[in-house]
mmCIF file with all atom_site columns, C-alpha atoms in Angstrom:
data_model
loop_
_atom_site.group_PDB
_atom_site.id
_atom_site.type_symbol
_atom_site.label_atom_id
_atom_site.label_alt_id
_atom_site.label_comp_id
_atom_site.label_asym_id
_atom_site.label_entity_id
_atom_site.label_seq_id
_atom_site.pdbx_PDB_ins_code
_atom_site.Cartn_x
_atom_site.Cartn_y
_atom_site.Cartn_z
_atom_site.occupancy
_atom_site.B_iso_or_equiv
_atom_site.pdbx_formal_charge
_atom_site.auth_seq_id
_atom_site.auth_comp_id
_atom_site.auth_asym_id
_atom_site.auth_atom_id
_atom_site.pdbx_PDB_model_num
ATOM 1   C CA . UNK A 1 1   ? 133.676 -21.689 119.606 1.00 47.00 ? 1   UNK A CA 1
ATOM 2   C CA . UNK A 1 2   ? 136.838 -19.699 120.328 1.00 45.00 ? 2   UNK A CA 1
ATOM 3   C CA . UNK A 1 3   ? 136.701 -18.233 116.827 1.00 47.00 ? 3   UNK A CA 1
ATOM 4   C CA . UNK A 1 4   ? 133.136 -16.981 117.323 1.00 41.00 ? 4   UNK A CA 1
ATOM 5   C CA . UNK A 1 5   ? 134.050 -15.474 120.706 1.00 41.00 ? 5   UNK A CA 1
ATOM 6   C CA . UNK A 1 6   ? 137.076 -13.767 119.125 1.00 42.00 ? 6   UNK A CA 1
ATOM 7   C CA . UNK A 1 7   ? 134.962 -12.348 116.294 1.00 41.00 ? 7   UNK A CA 1
ATOM 8   C CA . UNK A 1 8   ? 132.409 -11.045 118.813 1.00 39.00 ? 8   UNK A CA 1
ATOM 9   C CA . UNK A 1 9   ? 135.169 -9.442  120.893 1.00 41.00 ? 9   UNK A CA 1
ATOM 10  C CA . UNK A 1 10  ? 136.666 -7.754  117.819 1.00 42.00 ? 10  UNK A CA 1
ATOM 11  C CA . UNK A 1 11  ? 133.182 -6.541  116.771 1.00 43.00 ? 11  UNK A CA 1
ATOM 12  C CA . UNK A 1 12  ? 132.538 -5.073  120.225 1.00 40.00 ? 12  UNK A CA 1
ATOM 13  C CA . UNK A 1 13  ? 135.942 -3.406  120.221 1.00 42.00 ? 13  UNK A CA 1
ATOM 14  C CA . UNK A 1 14  ? 135.360 -1.855  116.773 1.00 43.00 ? 14  UNK A CA 1
ATOM 15  C CA . UNK A 1 15  ? 131.876 -0.629  117.666 1.00 43.00 ? 15  UNK A CA 1
ATOM 16  C CA . UNK A 1 16  ? 133.224 0.974   120.848 1.00 45.00 ? 16  UNK A CA 1
ATOM 17  C CA . UNK A 1 17  ? 135.868 2.784   118.787 1.00 45.00 ? 17  UNK A CA 1
ATOM 18  C CA . UNK A 1 18  ? 133.298 3.872   116.216 1.00 43.00 ? 18  UNK A CA 1
ATOM 19  C CA . UNK A 1 19  ? 130.898 5.223   118.854 1.00 40.00 ? 19  UNK A CA 1
ATOM 20  C CA . UNK A 1 20  ? 133.627 7.600   120.101 1.00 41.00 ? 20  UNK A CA 1
ATOM 21  C CA . UNK A 1 21  ? 134.140 8.822   116.555 1.00 38.00 ? 21  UNK A CA 1
ATOM 22  C CA . UNK A 1 22  ? 130.369 9.210   116.103 1.00 36.00 ? 22  UNK A CA 1
ATOM 23  C CA . UNK A 1 23  ? 130.138 11.258  119.311 1.00 33.00 ? 23  UNK A CA 1
ATOM 24  C CA . UNK A 1 24  ? 132.906 13.596  118.123 1.00 33.00 ? 24  UNK A CA 1
ATOM 25  C CA . UNK A 1 25  ? 131.205 14.002  114.751 1.00 32.00 ? 25  UNK A CA 1
ATOM 26  C CA . UNK A 1 26  ? 127.859 14.648  116.448 1.00 32.00 ? 26  UNK A CA 1
ATOM 27  C CA . UNK A 1 27  ? 129.466 17.253  118.722 1.00 34.00 ? 27  UNK A CA 1
ATOM 28  C CA . UNK A 1 28  ? 130.833 19.094  115.678 1.00 42.00 ? 28  UNK A CA 1
ATOM 29  C CA . UNK A 1 29  ? 127.452 18.854  113.955 1.00 50.00 ? 29  UNK A CA 1
ATOM 30  C CA . UNK A 1 30  ? 125.758 20.360  117.014 1.00 67.00 ? 30  UNK A CA 1
ATOM 31  C CA . UNK A 1 31  ? 127.185 23.707  115.859 1.00 93.00 ? 31  UNK A CA 1
ATOM 32  C CA . UNK A 1 32  ? 125.094 23.545  112.675 1.00 97.00 ? 32  UNK A CA 1
ATOM 33  C CA . UNK A 1 33  ? 121.310 23.790  112.437 1.00 98.00 ? 33  UNK A CA 1
ATOM 34  C CA . UNK A 1 34  ? 119.227 23.336  109.333 1.00 98.00 ? 34  UNK A CA 1
ATOM 35  C CA . UNK A 1 35  ? 115.553 24.037  108.635 1.00 98.00 ? 35  UNK A CA 1
ATOM 36  C CA . UNK A 1 36  ? 113.577 23.523  105.428 1.00 98.00 ? 36  UNK A CA 1
ATOM 37  C CA . UNK A 1 37  ? 110.994 26.215  104.586 1.00 98.00 ? 37  UNK A CA 1
ATOM 38  C CA . UNK A 1 38  ? 109.445 27.690  101.436 1.00 98.00 ? 38  UNK A CA 1
ATOM 39  C CA . UNK A 1 39  ? 111.135 31.002  100.675 1.00 98.00 ? 39  UNK A CA 1
ATOM 40  C CA . UNK A 1 40  ? 112.195 31.610  97.071  1.00 98.00 ? 40  UNK A CA 1
ATOM 41  C CA . UNK A 1 41  ? 109.178 29.631  95.855  1.00 97.00 ? 41  UNK A CA 1
ATOM 42  C CA . UNK A 1 42  ? 105.844 29.290  97.625  1.00 95.00 ? 42  UNK A CA 1
ATOM 43  C CA . UNK A 1 43  ? 105.721 25.499  97.282  1.00 96.00 ? 43  UNK A CA 1
ATOM 44  C CA . UNK A 1 44  ? 109.334 24.287  97.145  1.00 98.00 ? 44  UNK A CA 1
ATOM 45  C CA . UNK A 1 45  ? 111.554 24.030  100.220 1.00 98.00 ? 45  UNK A CA 1
ATOM 46  C CA . UNK A 1 46  ? 114.726 26.061  100.620 1.00 98.00 ? 46  UNK A CA 1
ATOM 47  C CA . UNK A 1 47  ? 117.377 25.186  103.198 1.00 98.00 ? 47  UNK A CA 1
ATOM 48  C CA . UNK A 1 48  ? 118.100 27.628  106.013 1.00 98.00 ? 48  UNK A CA 1
ATOM 49  C CA . UNK A 1 49  ? 121.387 26.824  107.695 1.00 98.00 ? 49  UNK A CA 1
ATOM 50  C CA . UNK A 1 50  ? 123.124 28.511  110.607 1.00 98.00 ? 50  UNK A CA 1
ATOM 51  C CA . UNK A 1 51  ? 126.480 27.573  112.096 1.00 98.00 ? 51  UNK A CA 1
ATOM 52  C CA . UNK A 1 52  ? 128.547 28.773  115.020 1.00 98.00 ? 52  UNK A CA 1
ATOM 53  C CA . UNK A 1 53  ? 132.310 28.481  114.701 1.00 97.00 ? 53  UNK A CA 1
ATOM 54  C CA . UNK A 1 54  ? 135.221 29.360  116.953 1.00 95.00 ? 54  UNK A CA 1
ATOM 55  C CA . UNK A 1 55  ? 135.846 28.523  120.578 1.00 92.00 ? 55  UNK A CA 1
ATOM 56  C CA . UNK A 1 56  ? 136.696 31.975  121.926 1.00 95.00 ? 56  UNK A CA 1
ATOM 57  C CA . UNK A 1 57  ? 134.281 34.912  121.618 1.00 95.00 ? 57  UNK A CA 1
ATOM 58  C CA . UNK A 1 58  ? 136.898 37.039  119.837 1.00 94.00 ? 58  UNK A CA 1
ATOM 59  C CA . UNK A 1 59  ? 137.038 34.521  116.993 1.00 96.00 ? 59  UNK A CA 1
ATOM 60  C CA . UNK A 1 60  ? 133.446 33.223  116.970 1.00 97.00 ? 60  UNK A CA 1
ATOM 61  C CA . UNK A 1 61  ? 131.307 33.639  113.860 1.00 97.00 ? 61  UNK A CA 1
ATOM 62  C CA . UNK A 1 62  ? 127.607 33.044  113.380 1.00 97.00 ? 62  UNK A CA 1
ATOM 63  C CA . UNK A 1 63  ? 127.164 32.184  109.694 1.00 98.00 ? 63  UNK A CA 1
ATOM 64  C CA . UNK A 1 64  ? 123.781 32.054  108.024 1.00 98.00 ? 64  UNK A CA 1
ATOM 65  C CA . UNK A 1 65  ? 123.045 30.603  104.573 1.00 98.00 ? 65  UNK A CA 1
ATOM 66  C CA . UNK A 1 66  ? 119.955 30.101  102.484 1.00 98.00 ? 66  UNK A CA 1
ATOM 67  C CA . UNK A 1 67  ? 120.240 27.460  99.781  1.00 98.00 ? 67  UNK A CA 1
ATOM 68  C CA . UNK A 1 68  ? 117.420 27.407  97.229  1.00 98.00 ? 68  UNK A CA 1
ATOM 69  C CA . UNK A 1 69  ? 115.411 24.316  96.392  1.00 98.00 ? 69  UNK A CA 1
ATOM 70  C CA . UNK A 1 70  ? 117.622 23.829  93.318  1.00 97.00 ? 70  UNK A CA 1
ATOM 71  C CA . UNK A 1 71  ? 120.855 23.805  95.361  1.00 98.00 ? 71  UNK A CA 1
ATOM 72  C CA . UNK A 1 72  ? 122.127 27.344  94.755  1.00 98.00 ? 72  UNK A CA 1
ATOM 73  C CA . UNK A 1 73  ? 123.238 29.540  97.637  1.00 98.00 ? 73  UNK A CA 1
ATOM 74  C CA . UNK A 1 74  ? 121.022 32.613  97.466  1.00 98.00 ? 74  UNK A CA 1
ATOM 75  C CA . UNK A 1 75  ? 122.020 34.342  100.704 1.00 98.00 ? 75  UNK A CA 1
ATOM 76  C CA . UNK A 1 76  ? 124.882 34.414  103.171 1.00 98.00 ? 76  UNK A CA 1
ATOM 77  C CA . UNK A 1 77  ? 125.433 36.589  106.206 1.00 98.00 ? 77  UNK A CA 1
ATOM 78  C CA . UNK A 1 78  ? 128.333 36.317  108.637 1.00 97.00 ? 78  UNK A CA 1
ATOM 79  C CA . UNK A 1 79  ? 127.886 37.913  112.056 1.00 97.00 ? 79  UNK A CA 1
ATOM 80  C CA . UNK A 1 80  ? 130.968 38.400  114.199 1.00 96.00 ? 80  UNK A CA 1
ATOM 81  C CA . UNK A 1 81  ? 130.513 37.552  117.853 1.00 96.00 ? 81  UNK A CA 1
ATOM 82  C CA . UNK A 1 82  ? 132.420 40.682  118.828 1.00 95.00 ? 82  UNK A CA 1
ATOM 83  C CA . UNK A 1 83  ? 129.869 42.853  116.984 1.00 94.00 ? 83  UNK A CA 1
ATOM 84  C CA . UNK A 1 84  ? 126.891 41.133  118.591 1.00 93.00 ? 84  UNK A CA 1
ATOM 85  C CA . UNK A 1 85  ? 128.466 41.194  122.043 1.00 95.00 ? 85  UNK A CA 1
ATOM 86  C CA . UNK A 1 86  ? 129.298 44.908  121.743 1.00 93.00 ? 86  UNK A CA 1
ATOM 87  C CA . UNK A 1 87  ? 125.649 45.656  120.966 1.00 90.00 ? 87  UNK A CA 1
ATOM 88  C CA . UNK A 1 88  ? 124.418 43.924  124.119 1.00 88.00 ? 88  UNK A CA 1
ATOM 89  C CA . UNK A 1 89  ? 127.099 44.707  126.699 1.00 82.00 ? 89  UNK A CA 1
ATOM 90  C CA . UNK A 1 90  ? 125.099 47.612  128.181 1.00 83.00 ? 90  UNK A CA 1
ATOM 91  C CA . UNK A 1 91  ? 122.010 45.498  128.897 1.00 85.00 ? 91  UNK A CA 1
ATOM 92  C CA . UNK A 1 92  ? 123.482 42.025  129.492 1.00 88.00 ? 92  UNK A CA 1
ATOM 93  C CA . UNK A 1 93  ? 126.402 41.129  131.762 1.00 91.00 ? 93  UNK A CA 1
ATOM 94  C CA . UNK A 1 94  ? 128.953 39.893  129.253 1.00 92.00 ? 94  UNK A CA 1
ATOM 95  C CA . UNK A 1 95  ? 132.069 40.646  131.270 1.00 92.00 ? 95  UNK A CA 1
ATOM 96  C CA . UNK A 1 96  ? 133.203 37.010  131.446 1.00 95.00 ? 96  UNK A CA 1
ATOM 97  C CA . UNK A 1 97  ? 134.166 34.787  128.553 1.00 95.00 ? 97  UNK A CA 1
ATOM 98  C CA . UNK A 1 98  ? 131.787 32.061  129.722 1.00 95.00 ? 98  UNK A CA 1
ATOM 99  C CA . UNK A 1 99  ? 128.803 34.435  129.623 1.00 95.00 ? 99  UNK A CA 1
ATOM 100 C CA . UNK A 1 100 ? 129.890 35.606  126.167 1.00 96.00 ? 100 UNK A CA 1
ATOM 101 C CA . UNK A 1 101 ? 130.039 32.002  124.893 1.00 96.00 ? 101 UNK A CA 1
ATOM 102 C CA . UNK A 1 102 ? 126.636 31.292  126.459 1.00 95.00 ? 102 UNK A CA 1
ATOM 103 C CA . UNK A 1 103 ? 125.185 34.405  124.807 1.00 95.00 ? 103 UNK A CA 1
ATOM 104 C CA . UNK A 1 104 ? 126.473 33.290  121.402 1.00 96.00 ? 104 UNK A CA 1
ATOM 105 C CA . UNK A 1 105 ? 125.132 29.773  121.972 1.00 96.00 ? 105 UNK A CA 1
ATOM 106 C CA . UNK A 1 106 ? 121.715 31.308  122.718 1.00 95.00 ? 106 UNK A CA 1
ATOM 107 C CA . UNK A 1 107 ? 121.867 33.445  119.554 1.00 96.00 ? 107 UNK A CA 1
ATOM 108 C CA . UNK A 1 108 ? 122.752 30.325  117.573 1.00 97.00 ? 108 UNK A CA 1
ATOM 109 C CA . UNK A 1 109 ? 119.972 28.257  119.174 1.00 96.00 ? 109 UNK A CA 1
ATOM 110 C CA . UNK A 1 110 ? 117.261 30.883  118.589 1.00 96.00 ? 110 UNK A CA 1
ATOM 111 C CA . UNK A 1 111 ? 118.307 31.917  115.068 1.00 97.00 ? 111 UNK A CA 1
ATOM 112 C CA . UNK A 1 112 ? 116.067 29.465  113.200 1.00 98.00 ? 112 UNK A CA 1
ATOM 113 C CA . UNK A 1 113 ? 113.091 29.560  115.567 1.00 98.00 ? 113 UNK A CA 1
ATOM 114 C CA . UNK A 1 114 ? 109.644 29.503  113.927 1.00 97.00 ? 114 UNK A CA 1
ATOM 115 C CA . UNK A 1 115 ? 108.933 33.089  114.975 1.00 97.00 ? 115 UNK A CA 1
ATOM 116 C CA . UNK A 1 116 ? 111.667 34.288  112.582 1.00 98.00 ? 116 UNK A CA 1
ATOM 117 C CA . UNK A 1 117 ? 109.913 32.804  109.547 1.00 98.00 ? 117 UNK A CA 1
ATOM 118 C CA . UNK A 1 118 ? 107.309 35.237  108.265 1.00 98.00 ? 118 UNK A CA 1
ATOM 119 C CA . UNK A 1 119 ? 104.483 33.684  106.262 1.00 97.00 ? 119 UNK A CA 1
ATOM 120 C CA . UNK A 1 120 ? 103.943 35.742  104.151 1.00 98.00 ? 120 UNK A CA 1
ATOM 121 C CA . UNK A 1 121 ? 106.681 38.362  104.349 1.00 98.00 ? 121 UNK A CA 1
ATOM 122 C CA . UNK A 1 122 ? 104.171 41.181  103.863 1.00 97.00 ? 122 UNK A CA 1
ATOM 123 C CA . UNK A 1 123 ? 100.397 40.940  104.145 1.00 95.00 ? 123 UNK A CA 1
ATOM 124 C CA . UNK A 1 124 ? 97.965  42.852  101.946 1.00 91.00 ? 124 UNK A CA 1
ATOM 125 C CA . UNK A 1 125 ? 96.933  45.023  104.927 1.00 93.00 ? 125 UNK A CA 1
ATOM 126 C CA . UNK A 1 126 ? 100.457 46.156  105.837 1.00 95.00 ? 126 UNK A CA 1
ATOM 127 C CA . UNK A 1 127 ? 101.790 49.496  104.668 1.00 95.00 ? 127 UNK A CA 1
ATOM 128 C CA . UNK A 1 128 ? 105.410 50.597  104.369 1.00 95.00 ? 128 UNK A CA 1
ATOM 129 C CA . UNK A 1 129 ? 106.825 53.009  106.926 1.00 96.00 ? 129 UNK A CA 1
ATOM 130 C CA . UNK A 1 130 ? 110.115 54.828  107.557 1.00 96.00 ? 130 UNK A CA 1
ATOM 131 C CA . UNK A 1 131 ? 111.887 51.504  108.213 1.00 96.00 ? 131 UNK A CA 1
ATOM 132 C CA . UNK A 1 132 ? 110.986 50.048  104.824 1.00 96.00 ? 132 UNK A CA 1
ATOM 133 C CA . UNK A 1 133 ? 114.254 49.686  102.917 1.00 91.00 ? 133 UNK A CA 1
ATOM 134 C CA . UNK A 1 134 ? 112.717 49.478  99.434  1.00 94.00 ? 134 UNK A CA 1
ATOM 135 C CA . UNK A 1 135 ? 109.079 50.452  98.925  1.00 95.00 ? 135 UNK A CA 1
ATOM 136 C CA . UNK A 1 136 ? 108.885 48.976  95.390  1.00 96.00 ? 136 UNK A CA 1
ATOM 137 C CA . UNK A 1 137 ? 110.180 45.638  96.705  1.00 97.00 ? 137 UNK A CA 1
ATOM 138 C CA . UNK A 1 138 ? 107.689 45.851  99.576  1.00 96.00 ? 138 UNK A CA 1
ATOM 139 C CA . UNK A 1 139 ? 104.870 46.156  97.036  1.00 96.00 ? 139 UNK A CA 1
ATOM 140 C CA . UNK A 1 140 ? 106.329 43.261  95.016  1.00 97.00 ? 140 UNK A CA 1
ATOM 141 C CA . UNK A 1 141 ? 106.172 41.103  98.155  1.00 97.00 ? 141 UNK A CA 1
ATOM 142 C CA . UNK A 1 142 ? 102.512 41.996  98.655  1.00 96.00 ? 142 UNK A CA 1
ATOM 143 C CA . UNK A 1 143 ? 101.773 40.709  95.152  1.00 95.00 ? 143 UNK A CA 1
ATOM 144 C CA . UNK A 1 144 ? 104.038 37.633  95.236  1.00 96.00 ? 144 UNK A CA 1
ATOM 145 C CA . UNK A 1 145 ? 102.909 36.534  98.700  1.00 96.00 ? 145 UNK A CA 1
ATOM 146 C CA . UNK A 1 146 ? 106.340 34.929  99.277  1.00 98.00 ? 146 UNK A CA 1
ATOM 147 C CA . UNK A 1 147 ? 107.620 34.260  102.768 1.00 98.00 ? 147 UNK A CA 1
ATOM 148 C CA . UNK A 1 148 ? 110.189 36.297  104.640 1.00 98.00 ? 148 UNK A CA 1
ATOM 149 C CA . UNK A 1 149 ? 112.756 35.754  107.346 1.00 98.00 ? 149 UNK A CA 1
ATOM 150 C CA . UNK A 1 150 ? 114.024 38.033  110.098 1.00 98.00 ? 150 UNK A CA 1
ATOM 151 C CA . UNK A 1 151 ? 117.151 37.975  112.217 1.00 97.00 ? 151 UNK A CA 1
ATOM 152 C CA . UNK A 1 152 ? 118.673 40.410  114.647 1.00 94.00 ? 152 UNK A CA 1
ATOM 153 C CA . UNK A 1 153 ? 122.007 42.092  114.273 1.00 92.00 ? 153 UNK A CA 1
ATOM 154 C CA . UNK A 1 154 ? 121.796 44.106  117.492 1.00 89.00 ? 154 UNK A CA 1
ATOM 155 C CA . UNK A 1 155 ? 119.477 44.636  120.441 1.00 86.00 ? 155 UNK A CA 1
ATOM 156 C CA . UNK A 1 156 ? 117.715 47.377  118.489 1.00 88.00 ? 156 UNK A CA 1
ATOM 157 C CA . UNK A 1 157 ? 117.921 46.167  114.894 1.00 93.00 ? 157 UNK A CA 1
ATOM 158 C CA . UNK A 1 158 ? 116.260 43.284  113.088 1.00 96.00 ? 158 UNK A CA 1
ATOM 159 C CA . UNK A 1 159 ? 116.764 42.651  109.389 1.00 97.00 ? 159 UNK A CA 1
ATOM 160 C CA . UNK A 1 160 ? 113.830 41.352  107.344 1.00 98.00 ? 160 UNK A CA 1
ATOM 161 C CA . UNK A 1 161 ? 114.688 39.601  104.083 1.00 98.00 ? 161 UNK A CA 1
ATOM 162 C CA . UNK A 1 162 ? 112.738 37.978  101.264 1.00 98.00 ? 162 UNK A CA 1
ATOM 163 C CA . UNK A 1 163 ? 113.179 36.721  97.714  1.00 98.00 ? 163 UNK A CA 1
ATOM 164 C CA . UNK A 1 164 ? 112.666 39.149  94.858  1.00 98.00 ? 164 UNK A CA 1
ATOM 165 C CA . UNK A 1 165 ? 111.139 37.375  91.879  1.00 97.00 ? 165 UNK A CA 1
ATOM 166 C CA . UNK A 1 166 ? 111.896 40.374  89.656  1.00 97.00 ? 166 UNK A CA 1
ATOM 167 C CA . UNK A 1 167 ? 115.577 40.680  90.615  1.00 98.00 ? 167 UNK A CA 1
ATOM 168 C CA . UNK A 1 168 ? 116.129 36.967  91.326  1.00 97.00 ? 168 UNK A CA 1
ATOM 169 C CA . UNK A 1 169 ? 117.920 37.582  94.636  1.00 98.00 ? 169 UNK A CA 1
ATOM 170 C CA . UNK A 1 170 ? 117.348 37.955  98.357  1.00 98.00 ? 170 UNK A CA 1
ATOM 171 C CA . UNK A 1 171 ? 116.822 41.533  99.447  1.00 98.00 ? 171 UNK A CA 1
ATOM 172 C CA . UNK A 1 172 ? 116.256 43.422  102.651 1.00 97.00 ? 172 UNK A CA 1
ATOM 173 C CA . UNK A 1 173 ? 112.733 44.795  102.764 1.00 97.00 ? 173 UNK A CA 1
ATOM 174 C CA . UNK A 1 174 ? 112.607 46.087  106.333 1.00 96.00 ? 174 UNK A CA 1
ATOM 175 C CA . UNK A 1 175 ? 115.180 47.014  108.964 1.00 95.00 ? 175 UNK A CA 1
ATOM 176 C CA . UNK A 1 176 ? 114.020 48.078  112.340 1.00 93.00 ? 176 UNK A CA 1
ATOM 177 C CA . UNK A 1 177 ? 113.785 47.742  116.078 1.00 83.00 ? 177 UNK A CA 1
#
């Protein structure tokens, strides 16, 4: 009976130690978000991944990746917290480090929201305007009917990206307000 009680005590001790490790791992993983959506193919799922690294705003980075359904990284964008914060300091009170960290946490949390996934990237009724980065690519997107994604790089600028079947890469098709 003492042996069974000892084994149970050791098991409880080990599980308590492991749960602390699991909590630390989960806390680190909270700075990474992943969403699966069709992007480079209309039926196969690509992985959209965003991470926030750094503990102080001066060293924080918001890193965005798209990994295709076949495991290849097809897009990466790194946004420095200092650049994002500079773009918003006139309209948002970012004078304190805590408010800067909170702002970056909000940017991280909203990055992969459903509203940023554009299905399709360009509809047949849409026409290019002065903010269209590449009119030929815009027309390609109308024909391919592939999805797009948008993210903001400042309070006044959003970048719209999509997969080019012809060039086999992610390209910007619209950049605007």
